[in-house]
Coordinates of C-alpha atoms and ligand atoms in Angstrom, one line a residue:
X78 CA -8.2 0.0 62.6
X79 CA -6.9 2.1 59.8
X80 CA -9.3 2.5 56.9
X81 CA -6.5 2.5 54.4
X82 CA -8.6 1.3 51.5
X83 CA -10.4 4.6 51.5
X84 CA -7.2 6.5 50.9
X85 CA -5.9 5.4 47.5
X86 CA -3.4 8.2 47.3
X87 CA -1.4 6.3 49.8
X88 CA -1.3 3.2 47.7
X89 CA 2.1 2.1 46.4
X90 CA 2.9 -0.1 43.4
X91 CA 4.3 -3.5 44.3
X92 CA 7.3 -3.0 42.1
X93 CA 8.1 0.4 43.3
X94 CA 9.5 0.2 46.8
X95 CA 13.2 0.8 47.3
X96 CA 15.8 0.9 50.1
X97 CA 15.2 4.7 50.3
X98 CA 11.6 4.0 51.4
X99 CA 12.7 2.2 54.5
X100 CA 10.9 3.4 57.6
X101 CA 7.9 4.7 55.6
X102 CA 4.4 3.4 55.8
X103 CA 3.1 1.9 52.6
X104 CA 0.0 0.3 51.3
X105 CA 0.3 -2.4 48.6
X106 CA -2.5 -4.1 46.7
X107 CA -2.1 -7.0 44.4
X108 CA -2.2 -10.7 43.9
X109 CA -0.6 -13.4 46.0
X110 CA 2.2 -14.5 43.8
X111 CA 3.6 -17.0 46.3
X112 CA 3.2 -17.7 50.0
X113 CA 5.9 -19.3 52.1
X114 CA 5.1 -20.5 55.6
X115 CA 8.1 -20.7 57.9
X116 CA 6.1 -21.2 61.1
X117 CA 6.3 -17.9 62.9
X118 CA 6.9 -16.0 59.7
X119 CA 4.8 -16.1 56.6
X120 CA 6.2 -14.4 53.5
X121 CA 3.8 -13.3 50.8
X122 CA 5.1 -12.1 47.5
X123 CA 2.5 -9.5 46.4
X124 CA 2.3 -8.8 42.7
X125 CA 0.9 -6.1 40.5
X126 CA 1.9 -5.0 37.0
X127 CA 4.9 -3.2 38.2
X128 CA 6.5 -6.1 40.0
X129 CA 6.6 -8.0 43.3
X130 CA 7.3 -7.0 46.9
X131 CA 7.8 -9.4 49.8
X132 CA 5.3 -8.9 52.7
X133 CA 6.2 -10.3 56.1
X134 CA 3.6 -11.4 58.6
X135 CA 5.1 -12.1 62.0
X136 CA 3.2 -14.2 64.5
X137 CA 4.9 -12.7 67.5
X138 CA 4.3 -9.1 66.4
X139 CA 0.8 -9.6 65.1
X140 CA -0.9 -12.9 65.7
X141 CA -4.2 -11.9 63.9
X142 CA -2.4 -10.9 60.7
X143 CA -0.3 -14.0 60.8
X144 CA -3.5 -16.1 61.1
X145 CA -5.0 -14.3 58.2
X146 CA -1.9 -14.7 56.1
X147 CA -2.3 -18.5 56.7
X148 CA -5.6 -18.4 54.8
X149 CA -4.1 -16.8 51.7
X150 CA -3.8 -18.9 48.5
X151 CA -2.3 -18.2 45.2
X152 CA -3.9 -15.3 43.2
X153 CA -6.0 -14.0 46.2
X154 CA -6.3 -10.3 45.9
X155 CA -4.9 -8.7 49.0
X156 CA -4.3 -5.3 50.5
X157 CA -1.4 -4.9 53.0
X158 CA -0.5 -1.9 55.0
X159 CA 2.8 -1.8 56.9
X160 CA 6.2 -0.3 57.3
X161 CA 8.9 -0.7 54.7
X162 CA 12.0 -2.3 56.2
X163 CA 15.4 -2.8 54.9
X164 CA 16.2 -6.5 54.6
X165 CA 19.1 -8.1 56.4
X166 CA 22.1 -8.1 54.0
X167 CA 22.0 -11.9 53.8
X168 CA 18.3 -12.0 52.8
X169 CA 18.6 -9.4 50.0
X170 CA 17.2 -10.7 46.7
X171 CA 19.4 -9.2 44.0
X172 CA 17.1 -10.6 41.2
X173 CA 14.3 -8.1 41.7
X174 CA 14.3 -4.3 42.0
X175 CA 12.4 -4.4 45.3
X176 CA 14.8 -7.1 46.7
X177 CA 16.4 -4.9 49.3
X178 CA 13.2 -4.2 51.2
X179 CA 10.1 -5.9 52.6
X180 CA 6.9 -4.7 53.9
X181 CA 6.2 -5.6 57.5
X182 CA 2.5 -6.1 57.6
X183 CA 0.4 -4.2 60.2
X184 CA -2.9 -4.7 58.4
X185 CA -4.0 -7.3 55.9
X186 CA -7.2 -7.5 54.0
X187 CA -8.4 -10.2 51.7
X188 CA -10.1 -8.2 48.9
X189 CA -11.1 -11.3 47.0
X190 CA -10.4 -15.0 47.0
X191 CA -9.4 -17.0 44.0
X192 CA -10.0 -20.5 42.8
X193 CA -6.8 -22.5 42.2
X194 CA -6.0 -21.3 38.6
X195 CA -5.2 -24.0 36.0
X196 CA -1.7 -22.5 35.9
X197 CA 0.1 -19.7 37.8
X198 CA 1.4 -16.5 36.4
X199 CA 4.7 -17.2 38.1
X200 CA 5.1 -20.8 36.7
X201 CA 8.4 -21.2 34.9
X202 CA 7.1 -23.9 32.6
X203 CA 4.4 -22.6 30.4
X204 CA 1.2 -24.6 29.9
X205 CA 0.1 -25.5 26.4
X206 CA -1.2 -22.6 24.3
X207 CA -4.8 -23.7 24.3
X208 CA -4.9 -23.5 28.1
X209 CA -3.2 -20.1 27.9
X210 CA -5.8 -18.8 25.5
X211 CA -8.8 -20.2 27.3
X212 CA -7.6 -18.6 30.6
X213 CA -6.2 -15.6 28.9
X214 CA -6.8 -13.4 31.9
X215 CA -4.4 -15.5 33.9
X216 CA -2.0 -15.7 31.1
X217 CA -2.0 -11.9 30.7
X218 CA -1.0 -11.6 34.4
X219 CA 2.4 -13.2 33.5
X220 CA 5.3 -10.8 33.5
X221 CA 6.2 -11.5 29.9
X222 CA 2.7 -10.7 28.7
X223 CA 2.4 -7.6 30.8
X224 CA 5.7 -6.5 29.2
X225 CA 4.4 -7.2 25.7
X226 CA 1.1 -5.4 26.2
X227 CA 2.9 -2.4 27.8
X228 CA 5.3 -2.3 24.9
X229 CA 2.4 -2.4 22.4
X230 CA 0.9 0.6 24.2
X231 CA 4.1 2.5 24.2
X232 CA 4.7 1.9 20.5
X233 CA 1.2 2.9 19.5
X234 CA 1.4 6.1 21.6
X235 CA 4.8 6.9 20.1
X236 CA 3.5 6.5 16.5
X237 CA 0.4 8.6 17.2
X238 CA 2.4 11.3 18.8
X239 CA 4.9 11.4 15.9
X240 CA 2.3 11.5 13.2
X241 CA 0.2 14.1 15.0
X242 CA 3.2 16.3 15.3
X243 CA 3.7 15.9 11.5
X244 CA 0.2 17.2 10.9
X245 CA -1.6 13.9 10.4
X246 CA -5.2 13.6 11.6
X247 CA -6.4 10.4 13.1
X248 CA -9.7 9.7 11.4
X249 CA -12.0 6.7 12.0
X250 CA -13.5 4.8 9.1
X251 CA -16.4 2.4 9.2
X252 CA -16.2 -1.3 10.2
X253 CA -19.5 -2.0 8.6
X254 CA -18.9 -1.3 5.0
X255 CA -18.7 -3.0 1.7
X256 CA -16.1 -5.2 0.1
X257 CA -12.7 -3.5 -0.1
X258 CA -10.0 -4.2 -2.7
X259 CA -7.4 -6.2 -0.9
X260 CA -8.4 -9.4 -2.5
X261 CA -8.9 -11.8 0.5
X262 CA -12.2 -13.2 1.6
X263 CA -14.5 -10.9 3.4
X264 CA -16.1 -11.3 6.8
X265 CA -19.8 -10.5 6.3
X266 CA -22.3 -9.0 8.6
X267 CA -26.0 -9.6 7.7
X268 CA -28.4 -6.6 7.7
X269 CA -31.6 -7.1 9.7
X270 CA -33.4 -4.1 8.2
X271 CA -32.5 -5.2 4.7
X272 CA -32.8 -8.9 4.7
X273 CA -30.5 -10.6 2.2
X274 CA -28.0 -7.7 2.3
X275 CA -24.6 -7.8 4.0
X276 CA -22.0 -5.5 5.2
X277 CA -18.4 -6.5 4.8
X278 CA -15.8 -5.9 7.5
X279 CA -13.0 -3.9 5.9
X280 CA -9.9 -5.7 4.8
X281 CA -8.3 -2.3 5.1
X282 CA -9.6 1.3 5.0
X283 CA -8.1 1.6 1.5
X284 CA -11.0 3.3 -0.3
X285 CA -12.0 5.4 2.7
X286 CA -8.5 6.8 3.1
X287 CA -8.4 7.7 -0.5
X288 CA -11.8 9.3 -0.2
X289 CA -10.5 11.3 2.8
X290 CA -7.9 12.8 0.4
X291 CA -10.7 13.7 -2.0
X292 CA -12.4 15.2 1.1
X293 CA -9.5 17.5 1.9
X294 CA -7.9 15.8 4.9
X295 CA -4.5 15.8 3.2
X296 CA -2.7 13.8 5.9
X297 CA -4.6 10.9 7.4
X298 CA -3.6 8.1 9.7
X299 CA -5.3 5.5 11.8
X300 CA -4.2 2.6 14.0
X301 CA -7.0 0.4 12.8
X302 CA -8.3 -3.1 12.9
X303 CA -8.6 -4.9 9.6
X304 CA -10.4 -8.2 8.9
X305 CA -9.4 -10.8 6.4
X306 CA -10.8 -14.3 6.1
X307 CA -7.7 -16.2 5.0
X308 CA -6.4 -19.6 5.8
X309 CA -4.3 -18.8 8.7
X310 CA -0.6 -19.3 8.8
X311 CA 1.5 -19.0 11.9
X312 CA 2.0 -15.3 11.5
X313 CA -1.6 -14.3 10.5
X314 CA -4.6 -13.3 12.5
X315 CA -8.1 -12.9 11.1
X316 CA -8.3 -9.5 12.7
X317 CA -5.1 -7.5 12.9
X318 CA -4.0 -4.0 13.4
X319 CA -2.5 -1.7 10.8
X320 CA -0.9 1.7 11.0
X321 CA -2.6 3.0 8.0
X322 CA -1.8 6.4 6.4
X323 CA -2.4 8.4 3.3
X324 CA -1.2 11.8 2.1
X325 CA -2.0 14.2 -0.7
X326 CA 0.6 15.3 -3.3
X327 CA 3.5 13.1 -2.1
X328 CA 6.3 11.6 -4.0
X329 CA 6.9 8.0 -2.8
X330 CA 10.1 9.3 -1.0
X331 CA 7.9 11.5 1.2
X332 CA 5.8 8.6 2.3
X333 CA 9.0 6.6 3.1
X334 CA 10.3 9.5 5.1
X335 CA 7.1 9.6 7.2
X336 CA 7.3 5.9 7.8
X337 CA 11.0 6.0 8.7
X338 CA 10.1 8.8 11.2
X339 CA 7.3 6.9 12.9
X340 CA 9.3 3.7 13.0
X341 CA 12.1 5.6 14.5
X342 CA 9.7 6.8 17.2
X343 CA 8.3 3.3 17.7
X344 CA 11.7 1.7 18.1
X345 CA 12.8 4.5 20.4
X346 CA 9.8 3.7 22.6
X347 CA 11.3 0.2 22.9
X348 CA 14.7 1.6 23.7
X349 CA 16.2 1.1 20.2
X350 CA 17.8 3.8 18.1
X351 CA 17.5 3.2 14.4
X352 CA 19.0 5.4 11.7
X353 CA 16.9 6.3 8.7
X354 CA 17.0 6.6 5.7
X355 CA 16.6 2.9 5.0
X356 CA 18.4 1.5 2.0
X357 CA 16.3 1.0 -1.2
X358 CA 16.3 -1.7 -3.7
X359 CA 14.1 -2.4 -6.7
X360 CA 12.0 -5.5 -6.8
X361 CA 14.1 -6.8 -9.7
X362 CA 17.3 -6.4 -7.9
X363 CA 15.8 -8.0 -4.8
X364 CA 14.8 -11.0 -6.8
X365 CA 18.2 -11.2 -8.5
X366 CA 20.2 -10.9 -5.4
X367 CA 18.1 -12.5 -2.8
X368 CA 15.5 -14.5 -4.7
X369 CA 12.8 -12.8 -2.6
X370 CA 10.8 -9.6 -2.5
X371 CA 11.6 -9.4 1.2
X372 CA 15.3 -9.9 1.4
X373 CA 16.9 -10.7 4.8
X374 CA 20.1 -8.7 4.6
X375 CA 21.6 -10.1 7.7
X376 CA 23.2 -12.8 5.5
X377 CA 25.2 -12.4 2.3
X378 CA 23.4 -11.9 -1.0
X379 CA 23.6 -14.6 -3.6
X380 CA 26.1 -14.4 -6.4
X381 CA 25.4 -15.1 -10.1
X382 CA 28.3 -17.5 -11.1
X383 CA 27.2 -18.9 -14.5
X384 CA 30.1 -17.2 -16.2
X385 CA 32.6 -19.0 -14.1
X386 CA 31.8 -22.3 -15.8
X387 CA 32.7 -23.1 -19.4
X388 CA 29.7 -24.0 -21.5
X389 CA 30.9 -27.6 -21.7
X390 CA 31.1 -27.8 -17.9
X391 CA 27.5 -26.6 -17.7
X392 CA 26.5 -29.3 -20.2
X393 CA 28.3 -32.0 -18.2
X394 CA 26.5 -30.8 -15.1
X395 CA 23.2 -30.8 -16.9
X396 CA 22.8 -27.2 -16.2
X397 CA 21.0 -24.7 -18.5
X398 CA 23.5 -22.4 -20.2
X399 CA 21.0 -19.5 -20.3
X400 CA 19.4 -19.5 -16.9
X401 CA 21.0 -18.1 -13.8
X402 CA 23.4 -20.1 -11.8
X403 CA 23.3 -18.9 -8.2
X404 CA 25.8 -19.4 -5.4
X405 CA 24.4 -19.2 -1.9
X406 CA 26.8 -18.6 0.8
X407 CA 26.0 -19.1 4.5
X408 CA 28.9 -18.1 6.7
X409 CA 30.6 -20.2 9.4
X410 CA 28.6 -23.4 8.9
X411 CA 31.7 -25.5 8.8
X412 CA 32.3 -28.7 6.8
X413 CA 29.1 -30.8 6.4
X414 CA 29.0 -34.5 6.8
X415 CA 27.4 -36.6 4.2
X416 CA 24.3 -37.0 6.3
X417 CA 24.1 -33.2 6.8
X418 CA 24.4 -32.7 3.1
X419 CA 21.5 -35.1 2.6
X420 CA 19.5 -33.1 5.2
X421 CA 19.8 -30.1 3.0
X422 CA 18.1 -31.7 0.0
X423 CA 14.6 -31.7 1.3
X424 CA 14.9 -27.9 2.0
X425 CA 15.1 -27.3 -1.7
X426 CA 12.0 -27.1 -3.8
X427 CA 12.9 -27.6 -7.4
X428 CA 10.7 -24.8 -8.6
X429 CA 10.2 -24.7 -12.4
X430 CA 13.0 -27.2 -13.1
X431 CA 15.7 -25.7 -11.0
X432 CA 18.6 -27.8 -9.7
X433 CA 20.6 -28.0 -6.5
X434 CA 24.3 -28.8 -6.1
X435 CA 24.8 -29.2 -2.3
X436 CA 28.2 -30.9 -2.5
X437 CA 30.6 -28.0 -3.2
X438 CA 33.6 -30.1 -2.4
X439 CA 32.7 -32.4 -5.3
X440 CA 32.4 -29.5 -7.6
X441 CA 35.7 -28.3 -6.4
X442 CA 37.3 -31.6 -7.3
X443 CA 35.8 -31.7 -10.7
X444 CA 36.0 -28.0 -11.6
X445 CA 38.8 -26.6 -9.5
X446 CA 39.1 -23.4 -11.4
X447 CA 35.4 -22.5 -11.4
X448 CA 35.1 -23.4 -7.8
X449 CA 38.0 -21.2 -6.8
X450 CA 36.5 -18.3 -8.7
X451 CA 33.2 -18.9 -7.0
X452 CA 34.9 -18.8 -3.6
X453 CA 36.5 -15.5 -4.5
X454 CA 33.4 -13.9 -6.0
X455 CA 31.2 -14.9 -3.1
X456 CA 33.9 -13.7 -0.6
X457 CA 33.8 -17.1 1.1
X458 CA 35.9 -18.0 4.1
X459 CA 37.1 -21.6 4.4
X460 CA 34.4 -22.5 6.8
X461 CA 31.5 -21.0 4.9
X462 CA 28.9 -23.2 3.3
X463 CA 28.4 -22.7 -0.5
X464 CA 25.6 -24.4 -2.4
X465 CA 24.7 -23.8 -6.1
X466 CA 21.2 -23.5 -7.5
X467 CA 20.9 -23.5 -11.3
X468 CA 18.3 -24.1 -14.0
X469 CA 18.0 -27.6 -15.4
X470 CA 19.2 -28.0 -18.9
X471 CA 15.6 -29.1 -19.7
X472 CA 13.6 -26.4 -17.9
X473 CA 10.0 -27.0 -17.0
X474 CA 7.3 -25.6 -19.3
X475 CA 5.8 -22.3 -18.1
X476 CA 2.5 -22.1 -19.6
X477 CA 1.3 -18.8 -18.3
X478 CA 1.8 -15.7 -20.3
X479 CA 3.8 -14.1 -17.6
X480 CA 4.2 -13.9 -13.8
X481 CA 5.8 -11.7 -11.3
X482 CA 8.5 -10.5 -13.5
X483 CA 9.1 -7.2 -15.1
X484 CA 12.4 -7.7 -16.9
X485 CA 13.2 -10.8 -14.9
X486 CA 12.0 -13.6 -17.2
X487 CA 9.8 -16.3 -15.8
X488 CA 12.3 -19.1 -16.0
X489 CA 14.9 -16.9 -14.4
X490 CA 12.5 -16.0 -11.8
X491 CA 11.9 -19.7 -10.9
X492 CA 15.6 -20.2 -10.4
X493 CA 16.1 -17.0 -8.4
X494 CA 13.2 -17.8 -6.1
X495 CA 14.1 -21.5 -5.6
X496 CA 17.6 -20.3 -4.6
X497 CA 16.1 -17.5 -2.4
X498 CA 13.9 -20.0 -0.5
X499 CA 16.8 -22.4 0.0
X500 CA 19.0 -19.5 1.2
X501 CA 16.4 -18.7 3.9
X502 CA 15.9 -22.3 4.8
X503 CA 19.6 -22.9 5.2
X504 CA 19.9 -19.6 7.2
X505 CA 17.3 -20.9 9.6
X506 CA 18.8 -24.4 9.8
X507 CA 22.3 -23.1 10.6
X508 CA 21.3 -20.1 12.7
X509 CA 23.3 -21.4 15.6
X510 CA 26.4 -21.6 13.5
X511 CA 26.4 -18.3 11.6
X512 CA 24.9 -16.4 14.5
X513 CA 23.6 -13.7 12.2
X514 CA 20.1 -13.7 13.8
X515 CA 21.5 -13.2 17.3
X516 CA 21.0 -9.7 18.7
X517 CA 24.3 -7.9 19.0
X518 CA 23.0 -4.8 20.7
X519 CA 24.0 -2.8 17.6
X520 CA 20.7 -1.7 16.0
X521 CA 22.3 -1.2 12.6
X522 CA 23.2 -4.9 12.6
X523 CA 20.2 -6.2 14.4
X524 CA 17.5 -4.4 12.4
X525 CA 18.1 -4.5 8.7
X526 CA 15.4 -2.3 7.1
X527 CA 14.9 -2.0 3.4
X528 CA 12.6 -0.4 1.0
X529 CA 11.7 -2.6 -1.9
X530 CA 10.4 -0.5 -4.8
X531 CA 9.0 -0.7 -8.3
X532 CA 6.9 -3.9 -7.8
X533 CA 5.2 -5.4 -10.8
X534 CA 1.8 -4.0 -11.3
X535 CA 0.2 -7.3 -12.2
X536 CA 0.6 -11.0 -11.2
X537 CA -0.5 -13.8 -13.4
X538 CA -3.3 -15.7 -11.6
X539 CA -2.8 -19.3 -12.7
X540 CA -6.1 -20.4 -11.3
X541 CA -8.2 -17.7 -12.8
X542 CA -6.0 -17.6 -15.9
X543 CA -5.9 -13.8 -15.8
X544 CA -3.9 -10.9 -14.6
X545 CA -4.5 -9.8 -11.0
X546 CA -3.4 -6.6 -9.3
X547 CA -0.2 -7.4 -7.5
X548 CA -0.9 -4.8 -4.8
X549 CA -4.5 -3.6 -5.3
X550 CA -6.2 -2.1 -8.4
X551 CA -5.8 1.5 -7.1
X552 CA -2.1 1.4 -7.4
X553 CA -0.6 3.7 -10.0
X554 CA 1.5 2.2 -12.8
X555 CA 4.8 3.9 -13.7
X556 CA 4.1 6.7 -16.2
X557 CA 6.7 5.2 -18.6
X558 CA 5.0 1.8 -18.6
X559 CA 1.5 3.0 -19.4
X560 CA 1.8 2.0 -23.0
X561 CA 2.5 -1.6 -22.0
X562 CA -0.8 -2.0 -20.1
X563 CA -2.4 -3.9 -23.0
X564 CA 0.6 -5.2 -24.9
X565 CA 2.7 -6.5 -22.0
X566 CA 1.0 -6.3 -18.6
X567 CA 3.8 -8.4 -17.0
X568 CA 6.3 -5.7 -17.7
X569 CA 4.4 -2.9 -16.2
X570 CA 5.8 -1.6 -13.0
X571 CA 3.9 0.0 -10.2
X572 CA 4.7 2.9 -7.9
X573 CA 4.4 0.4 -5.2
X574 CA 6.7 -0.2 -2.3
X575 CA 7.2 -2.5 0.7
X576 CA 9.1 -1.8 3.9
X577 CA 11.0 -4.9 4.9
X578 CA 12.8 -5.7 8.2
X579 CA 15.1 -8.7 8.6
X580 CA 13.3 -10.6 5.8
X581 CA 9.8 -9.8 7.0
X582 CA 7.4 -7.5 5.2
X583 CA 6.3 -4.8 7.6
X584 CA 4.0 -3.0 5.2
X585 CA 3.1 -2.1 1.7
X586 CA 1.9 1.0 0.0
X587 CA 1.7 2.8 -3.3
X588 CA 1.1 6.1 -5.1
X589 CA -2.5 5.8 -6.2
X590 CA -4.3 6.4 -9.4
X591 CA -6.0 9.7 -9.1
X592 CA -7.5 9.9 -12.6
X593 CA -10.7 8.2 -13.6
X594 CA -9.6 7.5 -17.2
X595 CA -6.5 5.6 -15.9
X596 CA -8.4 3.8 -13.3
X597 CA -10.7 2.6 -16.0
X598 CA -7.8 1.3 -18.1
X599 CA -6.4 -0.6 -15.1
X600 CA -9.8 -2.3 -14.5
X601 CA -9.8 -3.1 -18.1
X602 CA -6.3 -4.6 -17.9
X603 CA -7.5 -6.7 -15.0
X604 CA -10.2 -8.1 -17.2
X605 CA -13.0 -6.3 -15.3
X606 CA -15.8 -4.9 -17.5
X607 CA -17.1 -1.4 -17.0
X608 CA -20.2 -2.8 -15.4
X609 CA -18.3 -5.1 -13.0
X610 CA -16.1 -2.2 -12.0
X611 CA -19.1 0.1 -11.4
X612 CA -20.9 -2.6 -9.5
X613 CA -17.9 -3.1 -7.1
X614 CA -16.4 0.3 -6.8
X615 CA -18.9 2.7 -8.5
X616 CA -19.1 5.1 -5.6
X617 CA -15.3 5.4 -5.7
X618 CA -15.0 5.9 -9.4
X619 CA -17.6 8.6 -9.1
X620 CA -15.7 10.3 -6.3
X621 CA -12.5 10.3 -8.4
X622 CA -14.4 12.6 -10.8
X623 CA -14.9 15.4 -8.3
X624 CA -11.4 16.8 -8.1
X625 CA -9.1 14.2 -6.7
X626 CA -5.6 15.3 -5.7
X627 CA -2.7 13.0 -6.4
X628 CA -2.1 10.9 -3.4
X629 CA -0.4 7.9 -1.9
X630 CA 0.1 6.0 1.3
X631 CA 1.0 2.8 3.0
X632 CA -0.1 0.5 5.8
X633 CA 2.2 -1.4 8.3
X634 CA 1.3 -4.2 10.6
X635 CA 1.4 -3.0 14.2
X636 CA 1.2 -6.6 15.6
X637 CA 4.2 -7.6 13.6
X638 CA 6.3 -4.6 14.6
X639 CA 5.5 -5.2 18.3
X640 CA 6.3 -8.9 17.9
X641 CA 9.7 -8.0 16.5
X642 CA 10.4 -5.5 19.2
X643 CA 9.3 -7.9 21.9
X644 CA 11.4 -10.6 20.4
X645 CA 8.3 -12.8 20.4
X646 CA 7.8 -15.9 18.4
X647 CA 4.2 -15.4 17.4
X648 CA 1.7 -12.6 16.9
X649 CA -0.4 -14.2 19.6
X650 CA 2.2 -13.1 22.2
X651 CA 1.5 -9.4 21.5
X652 CA -2.2 -9.4 20.8
X653 CA -4.2 -9.4 24.1
X654 CA -7.0 -11.5 22.8
X655 CA -5.9 -13.4 19.7
X656 CA -7.5 -16.2 17.8
X657 CA -6.1 -19.7 17.2
X658 CA -5.0 -21.0 13.8
X659 CA -8.6 -22.1 13.3
X660 CA -9.8 -18.5 13.9
X661 CA -11.3 -19.4 17.2
X662 CA -11.3 -17.3 20.4
X663 CA -11.0 -19.9 23.0
X664 CA -11.7 -17.6 25.9
X665 CA -15.2 -16.4 24.8
X666 CA -15.7 -19.4 22.7
X667 CA -16.4 -17.7 19.4
X668 CA -17.7 -18.3 16.7
X669 CA -20.8 -20.1 17.9
X670 CA -24.1 -21.0 16.4
X671 CA -26.8 -18.4 17.1
X672 CA -30.5 -19.0 18.0
X673 CA -33.2 -19.8 15.5
X674 CA -34.9 -16.5 16.5
X675 CA -31.8 -14.5 15.6
X676 CA -31.4 -16.2 12.3
X677 CA -35.1 -15.7 11.5
X678 CA -34.9 -12.0 12.2
X679 CA -32.0 -11.8 9.8
X680 CA -33.8 -13.8 7.2
X681 CA -31.0 -16.4 7.2
X682 CA -31.3 -20.1 7.0
X683 CA -28.3 -22.3 7.8
X684 CA -27.8 -25.1 5.4
X685 CA -26.9 -28.3 7.3
X686 CA -24.1 -30.4 6.0
Ligands
LIG162 N1 -4.5 -1.0 1.9 C1 -3.2 -1.5 1.6 C2 -3.0 -2.8 2.4 O1 -3.7 -3.1 3.4 C3 -2.1 -0.6 2.0 C4 -2.0 0.6 1.2 O2 -1.9 0.5 -0.1 O3 -1.9 1.7 1.8 O4 -2.1 -3.6 2.1

């Protein structure tokens, strides 16, 4: 008997055999994907991560092997040695790359048996996600998951290679640290040696990367896990991976150039050529044109049409004469029935007293001139859907002293964002009709990147009744807005930017404050006393005093990038071992209670109820 297991150099991959291998000896190892018993012939589809090859066991040629093949079940791990044979033309399987050949088995070994799995990697109907996550190792054997994880690997390698070539060092920063400034809830780790003290898992390496600039590593990056204890939405995970970077002495444009470069490399790894530079738009413009700070540019922007109505028309319509009147156009939706128009209404959230006119035909009847101008100004074709969002003539009270709004006033902001949300909801509802979300194969159309710049420095926190950092408190305000820090915080703009793709925020960053006196002013503007600031970030404030170069950076979500490249619906499709929406790992069953002894050692008592 051949001892072929001892000679791994002769092992082939299950997806690698081709017609040109006919006549050669080959050794395949993998899982039984499927077994078909045709009496004298047993066919085994043997699978590894590269694909599937058909192995034939012929009773007449080799009764012993045929008998062994009869014992095989799904997901047994098997080694087969044999001769590659060209298949008869009428049995060629055109659907798989190895479909022209088969391996005629001369040796067969069962390397391991398998229990009948709760579902099979080859099943066409997916089981429910809970089962997939509980038996993740089976789920990961599926072709789609193998593809996603390989893609993730390729993307990460491409980014590393690109950044390393640009002179960036990958530097690790601690996981057991103290609270970082991203503003979500921390995951805490109790200290045994200092009972009652806790580490926090980093929400990002923000302060460490800034300290690395102070330490002289002028170009840093890290593909790094971050931890945020937030209420999970569909596209969030409690631990997620960022491509985090920081540079000394950059203008914002330099950071953008680096990001465009590594995204180019990442997309290329997925076979997609994108063309930087990405367009840029200020936050104000994004709000005015798209009602969103992450515009999806695959659909037309909104059009401000207030001027097309005479003041008395606005009054008749019960529309504010001072707030924006926005026309939303969704191409190719076609004429809507009355019922369809009714279906639109719940998609609209009348934020801050905004108003929806979903029946454009009726407007057309009552205000033919205005309607025809609106058609022209929006560039509408006859089968495009137009709806109008305006401010109510009696707008809601806005009690707060401000909001997310440099220049854009708060009431305006409410109308813009109500319109923006409706635009997206309509775009999703009628995706089949306008087809703008379908991939065309042209990357310039399929991947609409955008830099959104000049974000507001502060956001009004309605709950806390105070100003909060819109990005984080280490973000530098615009030089020209420094004098408004005290007098008009809502108008201060930051050197902060987001990179957006098809309406999704891929990442955020900023040029940082590098001077201690300015940092102190920002803390003050955020309502933090000197003592509070020292207690939270004292080590960092001190570091700023020891010769800090100007610096800036950004962080992008790797999971999301891979999700988009994979065309996946959820982050869980591209994270090998993700958590559920309740932050549970169903495979290892975490989190769990721990033993009394462990708690005691940590000086922790769990309160019941
Ligand atoms: N630390 C920031 C974040 O995680 C990114 C940055 O400002 O570089 O959002």
